[in-house]
mmCIF file of C-alpha atoms in Angstrom:
data_model
loop_
_atom_site.group_PDB
_atom_site.id
_atom_site.type_symbol
_atom_site.label_atom_id
_atom_site.label_comp_id
_atom_site.label_asym_id
_atom_site.label_seq_id
_atom_site.Cartn_x
_atom_site.Cartn_y
_atom_site.Cartn_z
ATOM 1 C CA MET A 53 -122.555 148.576 -208.670
ATOM 2 C CA LYS A 54 -119.445 146.974 -207.223
ATOM 3 C CA PRO A 55 -118.779 147.486 -204.348
ATOM 4 C CA ASP A 56 -115.904 150.173 -203.179
ATOM 5 C CA VAL A 57 -112.788 148.213 -202.759
ATOM 6 C CA LYS A 58 -109.109 149.723 -201.624
ATOM 7 C CA HIS A 59 -106.312 149.901 -203.754
ATOM 8 C CA ILE A 60 -102.528 150.671 -203.210
ATOM 9 C CA ILE A 61 -100.995 151.676 -206.431
ATOM 10 C CA LEU A 62 -96.994 152.538 -206.981
ATOM 11 C CA LEU A 63 -95.853 153.702 -209.703
ATOM 12 C CA ARG A 64 -92.261 153.030 -210.937
ATOM 13 C CA GLY A 65 -89.831 156.526 -211.681
ATOM 14 C CA VAL A 66 -92.853 159.127 -211.368
ATOM 15 C CA ASN A 67 -90.840 163.053 -210.623
ATOM 16 C CA VAL A 68 -87.449 161.652 -211.456
ATOM 17 C CA GLY A 69 -85.130 161.334 -214.242
ATOM 18 C CA GLY A 70 -87.310 164.005 -216.036
ATOM 19 C CA ARG A 71 -90.199 162.345 -215.886
ATOM 20 C CA THR A 72 -92.569 164.085 -214.239
ATOM 21 C CA ILE A 73 -95.969 164.006 -213.742
ATOM 22 C CA LYS A 74 -98.319 165.769 -211.880
ATOM 23 C CA MET A 75 -100.127 164.038 -208.456
ATOM 24 C CA ALA A 76 -103.120 166.028 -210.233
ATOM 25 C CA ASP A 77 -102.381 164.490 -214.015
ATOM 26 C CA LEU A 78 -102.345 161.870 -211.992
ATOM 27 C CA LYS A 79 -105.797 162.259 -209.897
ATOM 28 C CA THR A 80 -107.513 163.148 -213.037
ATOM 29 C CA CYS A 81 -106.045 160.258 -215.068
ATOM 30 C CA MET A 82 -107.064 158.131 -213.106
ATOM 31 C CA GLU A 83 -110.802 159.213 -212.116
ATOM 32 C CA ASN A 84 -111.341 159.292 -215.997
ATOM 33 C CA GLY A 85 -110.181 155.539 -215.876
ATOM 34 C CA GLY A 86 -113.270 154.426 -213.675
ATOM 35 C CA PHE A 87 -111.500 154.367 -210.424
ATOM 36 C CA ARG A 88 -113.252 156.221 -207.366
ATOM 37 C CA ASN A 89 -112.431 158.044 -204.212
ATOM 38 C CA VAL A 90 -108.608 158.989 -206.174
ATOM 39 C CA ILE A 91 -105.904 160.241 -203.625
ATOM 40 C CA THR A 92 -102.714 161.162 -204.157
ATOM 41 C CA VAL A 93 -100.470 161.113 -201.287
ATOM 42 C CA LEU A 94 -96.877 162.816 -201.806
ATOM 43 C CA GLN A 95 -95.491 163.527 -205.243
ATOM 44 C CA THR A 96 -94.084 160.054 -205.917
ATOM 45 C CA GLY A 97 -96.983 158.213 -207.893
ATOM 46 C CA ASN A 98 -98.786 156.585 -204.756
ATOM 47 C CA VAL A 99 -102.757 156.420 -205.114
ATOM 48 C CA VAL A 100 -105.995 154.823 -203.225
ATOM 49 C CA VAL A 101 -107.946 153.792 -205.417
ATOM 50 C CA ASP A 102 -111.332 152.931 -205.384
ATOM 51 C CA ALA A 103 -112.073 149.710 -207.552
ATOM 52 C CA GLY A 104 -114.451 147.582 -207.274
ATOM 53 C CA LYS A 105 -113.322 143.145 -206.253
ATOM 54 C CA ALA A 106 -110.340 143.726 -209.153
ATOM 55 C CA ASP A 107 -107.292 141.142 -209.398
ATOM 56 C CA SER A 108 -103.974 142.705 -208.391
ATOM 57 C CA GLU A 109 -102.469 141.335 -211.604
ATOM 58 C CA LYS A 110 -105.684 142.867 -213.728
ATOM 59 C CA LEU A 111 -105.697 146.175 -211.930
ATOM 60 C CA ARG A 112 -101.664 146.383 -212.401
ATOM 61 C CA LEU A 113 -102.200 145.896 -216.368
ATOM 62 C CA ARG A 114 -105.396 147.899 -216.749
ATOM 63 C CA VAL A 115 -103.504 150.880 -214.737
ATOM 64 C CA GLU A 116 -99.908 150.542 -216.637
ATOM 65 C CA LYS A 117 -102.221 150.561 -219.988
ATOM 66 C CA LEU A 118 -103.978 153.627 -218.556
ATOM 67 C CA LEU A 119 -101.334 155.157 -217.898
ATOM 68 C CA GLY A 120 -99.178 154.941 -220.789
ATOM 69 C CA ASP A 121 -101.988 155.847 -223.327
ATOM 70 C CA THR A 122 -102.561 159.251 -221.172
ATOM 71 C CA PHE A 123 -98.989 160.230 -220.370
ATOM 72 C CA HIS A 124 -97.630 158.194 -223.462
ATOM 73 C CA TYR A 125 -94.214 156.077 -221.595
ATOM 74 C CA PRO A 126 -93.999 152.968 -220.392
ATOM 75 C CA ALA A 127 -95.499 152.629 -217.237
ATOM 76 C CA LYS A 128 -95.072 149.798 -214.645
ATOM 77 C CA VAL A 129 -96.863 149.909 -211.440
ATOM 78 C CA LEU A 130 -97.501 147.797 -208.737
ATOM 79 C CA ALA A 131 -101.019 147.459 -207.022
ATOM 80 C CA LEU A 132 -101.245 146.164 -203.621
ATOM 81 C CA SER A 133 -104.297 146.069 -201.299
ATOM 82 C CA PRO A 134 -104.238 147.827 -197.776
ATOM 83 C CA ALA A 135 -103.641 144.208 -196.112
ATOM 84 C CA GLU A 136 -100.598 143.507 -198.581
ATOM 85 C CA LEU A 137 -98.845 146.714 -197.608
ATOM 86 C CA GLU A 138 -99.637 146.291 -193.770
ATOM 87 C CA THR A 139 -97.973 142.928 -193.887
ATOM 88 C CA VAL A 140 -94.777 144.492 -195.967
ATOM 89 C CA ILE A 141 -94.796 147.608 -193.186
ATOM 90 C CA ARG A 142 -94.935 145.310 -190.687
ATOM 91 C CA GLY A 143 -92.524 142.707 -191.944
ATOM 92 C CA TYR A 144 -89.741 145.572 -191.229
ATOM 93 C CA PRO A 145 -87.153 143.949 -189.352
ATOM 94 C CA PHE A 146 -84.587 146.109 -188.028
ATOM 95 C CA GLN A 147 -85.731 147.850 -184.998
ATOM 96 C CA ASN A 148 -84.920 151.223 -183.812
ATOM 97 C CA PRO A 149 -83.210 153.040 -186.460
ATOM 98 C CA GLY A 150 -82.330 156.434 -184.432
ATOM 99 C CA PRO A 151 -82.851 159.478 -186.449
ATOM 100 C CA ASP A 152 -79.927 159.330 -188.255
ATOM 101 C CA VAL A 153 -81.166 156.451 -190.480
ATOM 102 C CA HIS A 154 -82.870 155.899 -193.582
ATOM 103 C CA ARG A 155 -86.165 152.806 -193.796
ATOM 104 C CA TYR A 156 -86.828 151.465 -197.030
ATOM 105 C CA VAL A 157 -89.248 148.716 -198.688
ATOM 106 C CA VAL A 158 -87.427 147.980 -202.392
ATOM 107 C CA PHE A 159 -91.093 145.709 -204.583
ATOM 108 C CA THR A 160 -89.615 143.606 -206.621
ATOM 109 C CA GLU A 161 -91.297 140.997 -209.024
ATOM 110 C CA LYS A 162 -91.557 138.010 -207.050
ATOM 111 C CA GLY A 163 -88.704 135.818 -206.769
ATOM 112 C CA PHE A 164 -86.458 138.406 -207.117
ATOM 113 C CA GLU A 165 -85.810 140.107 -203.919
ATOM 114 C CA GLU A 166 -83.778 136.884 -202.701
ATOM 115 C CA THR A 167 -81.739 137.886 -205.859
ATOM 116 C CA LEU A 168 -81.402 141.116 -204.907
ATOM 117 C CA ALA A 169 -80.524 140.586 -201.280
ATOM 118 C CA HIS A 170 -78.123 138.051 -201.553
ATOM 119 C CA GLN A 171 -76.382 138.667 -204.900
ATOM 120 C CA ALA A 172 -75.233 142.304 -203.618
ATOM 121 C CA PRO A 173 -71.247 142.978 -203.060
ATOM 122 C CA PRO A 174 -70.343 143.246 -199.324
ATOM 123 C CA LEU A 175 -72.209 145.853 -197.633
ATOM 124 C CA ASP A 176 -70.847 147.797 -194.416
ATOM 125 C CA ALA A 177 -72.817 147.423 -191.807
ATOM 126 C CA SER A 178 -71.780 150.738 -190.717
ATOM 127 C CA VAL A 179 -73.914 152.469 -193.198
ATOM 128 C CA GLU A 180 -76.304 149.377 -194.345
ATOM 129 C CA ALA A 181 -78.482 146.658 -194.388
ATOM 130 C CA VAL A 182 -80.579 144.710 -196.425
ATOM 131 C CA SER A 183 -83.233 142.099 -195.219
ATOM 132 C CA PRO A 184 -85.061 139.829 -197.576
ATOM 133 C CA GLY A 185 -89.230 139.267 -197.715
ATOM 134 C CA GLU A 186 -92.283 138.110 -199.519
ATOM 135 C CA GLY A 187 -91.862 140.705 -202.934
ATOM 136 C CA VAL A 188 -89.625 142.967 -201.023
ATOM 137 C CA VAL A 189 -86.388 143.268 -199.881
ATOM 138 C CA TYR A 190 -85.775 145.631 -196.654
ATOM 139 C CA TRP A 191 -83.659 148.074 -196.415
ATOM 140 C CA ARG A 192 -81.028 150.345 -193.497
ATOM 141 C CA VAL A 193 -79.386 152.989 -194.770
ATOM 142 C CA ARG A 194 -77.564 156.287 -193.189
ATOM 143 C CA LYS A 195 -79.002 159.024 -194.668
ATOM 144 C CA GLY A 196 -76.959 161.146 -196.274
ATOM 145 C CA GLN A 197 -75.170 157.888 -198.198
ATOM 146 C CA THR A 198 -78.680 156.103 -200.211
ATOM 147 C CA LEU A 199 -77.868 156.959 -203.360
ATOM 148 C CA ASP A 200 -73.694 155.935 -202.674
ATOM 149 C CA SER A 201 -74.248 152.948 -200.525
ATOM 150 C CA VAL A 202 -72.793 150.337 -201.884
ATOM 151 C CA PHE A 203 -76.794 148.411 -202.092
ATOM 152 C CA GLY A 204 -78.293 151.425 -203.590
ATOM 153 C CA LYS A 205 -75.371 151.639 -206.273
ATOM 154 C CA TYR A 206 -76.478 147.767 -206.934
ATOM 155 C CA MET A 207 -80.171 148.620 -206.790
ATOM 156 C CA ALA A 208 -79.750 151.200 -209.433
ATOM 157 C CA LYS A 209 -78.563 148.789 -211.729
ATOM 158 C CA ALA A 210 -80.655 145.769 -210.802
ATOM 159 C CA ALA A 211 -83.620 148.786 -211.691
ATOM 160 C CA ALA A 212 -82.538 147.815 -215.616
ATOM 161 C CA LYS A 213 -83.287 144.917 -215.405
ATOM 162 C CA GLN A 214 -86.032 144.492 -213.194
ATOM 163 C CA PHE A 215 -89.341 145.833 -211.893
ATOM 164 C CA ILE A 216 -88.026 147.687 -208.808
ATOM 165 C CA THR A 217 -89.594 150.717 -206.723
ATOM 166 C CA ASN A 218 -88.860 151.642 -203.674
ATOM 167 C CA ARG A 219 -90.575 153.560 -200.685
ATOM 168 C CA ASN A 220 -89.790 154.923 -197.809
ATOM 169 C CA LEU A 221 -90.796 153.251 -194.442
ATOM 170 C CA ASN A 222 -93.093 156.507 -193.347
ATOM 171 C CA THR A 223 -94.568 157.630 -196.719
ATOM 172 C CA LEU A 224 -96.210 153.528 -196.694
ATOM 173 C CA GLU A 225 -97.669 154.314 -193.605
ATOM 174 C CA LYS A 226 -99.334 157.346 -194.949
ATOM 175 C CA ILE A 227 -100.500 155.474 -198.032
ATOM 176 C CA LEU A 228 -101.948 152.881 -195.248
ATOM 177 C CA ALA A 229 -103.742 155.702 -193.203
ATOM 178 C CA LYS A 230 -104.810 156.752 -196.079
ATOM 179 C CA CYS A 231 -106.873 153.657 -196.962
ATOM 180 C CA GLY A 232 -108.692 154.220 -193.571
#
């Protein structure tokens, strides 16, 4: 038997825009797909699994097929190791955000983060800021303005053409804590 190795799976577009997958059903799907110690985190398609020594790309393809076959939609996911997620979290560049700010990490396909960060329309620094990282764009935005902000609107258009999924930094920290 392969040794247990933790992996984090982030689903794109779950429980938004009319696509609803109950986390209990997601957990059952993953277990039926051969994953062990399946833990879902919150209701936004975050899963921690034991999957042996799986390559992230092969794992991504395996999970996308499993989800597509089970829930009948063109599934898109991101597969990360706990170490990769920890690196992303530690890379968040905006310090002391205050209580009126959301801290997000926007995951992209490798290379698209630069385009996403640098081709966005001019941003109002009093509302939001972005900074590219490796495979991610870090985003700070004032609470209540996420969807109406310049970057929020730009990102929604870009998501139609590229793989983009975002998570609040607090959510990512909760996911990492489940990897214990």
